[in-house]
């Protein structure tokens, strides 16, 4: 599947602004971004529910931009399930083959096979109102697969489910997608879903692609400040370029990898909470503001001397002394962070290697 220079506007609102994106055969590609970034519009253009103002949509090298939705060979699952309330699960799944003129025995056999595949072999005679939300979404998934589509489209299919069911179903969707080898485009606003399910994640912002990469690369090596701060949690700490390829931040000097602006000057250093170590120290100049117990991890919020607040995620066993008001020392671990221009400037950024910071 490929988007080429897709543009779609609704009045003065530009939903897609020259979007270029490719999904490889058999890949699960997640479209992730804030509300209004264009991810759902991109999915609707692929499904044929929206026509782009310009650009092309290709599947297996074929330009399907002018092809109507009912001839696009794509299965779609919506967040609202969209099951027919007057049909039981088997007939809901068999609806597509029925519209294609498939014989009754064959379409029922297909429906039973798919219901078993999604873990509902005994639910064929049940109606939507007799099933839980998770079961209804499994039926919707089976229905989308009934015509053996070339592309499976998932529009936030888990957002209406409770947390436990959502976790179970996302694992089942991934298992099913891998088993069938079907190219899948998954729209979500949930970062955990995107990072845990996808082969690659495409981050959209204002109708444009910020970065498309495997989850670990997206998290560890964000290409832009937007990606760095949108995906996961990030601390933004002021620093100073030293002129020798390093950056000074919170009283320590970190070596920098990659291109660095020449000379000296202010920059912002982006550091993940799990990349910061904290120890209680009466001589430290950081102050614990709060410590939130999250199970195996405790998130500690600290004030640095210059008024900057930072978050640190620590193993809970190492955070027992970090109560509000305690003085502490902050020590970033050795791992890359991102050095970016100060907000409002255009100087290039670079990646920095971890070092020690005493605060």
Tab-separated table of C-alpha atoms in Angstrom, residues 237-240 247-254 269 304-306 330 356-359:
chain	number	residue	atom	x	y	z
A	237	UNK	CA	15.989	20.645	30.029
A	238	UNK	CA	17.903	23.777	28.961
A	239	UNK	CA	21.561	23.294	28.053
A	240	UNK	CA	24.490	25.109	26.470
A	247	UNK	CA	26.537	20.118	25.658
A	248	UNK	CA	26.446	21.375	29.247
A	249	UNK	CA	23.224	20.562	31.050
A	250	UNK	CA	22.353	20.973	34.735
A	251	UNK	CA	25.989	21.329	35.731
A	252	UNK	CA	27.438	18.427	33.727
A	253	UNK	CA	28.869	18.020	30.219
A	254	UNK	CA	27.521	15.396	27.800
A	269	UNK	CA	18.194	18.611	25.882
A	304	UNK	CA	16.138	21.606	39.670
A	305	UNK	CA	17.875	24.786	40.912
A	306	UNK	CA	16.997	26.767	37.774
A	330	UNK	CA	20.076	13.574	39.604
A	356	UNK	CA	26.444	12.402	34.849
A	357	UNK	CA	24.511	15.381	36.075
A	358	UNK	CA	24.749	16.507	39.668
A	359	UNK	CA	21.787	18.601	40.646
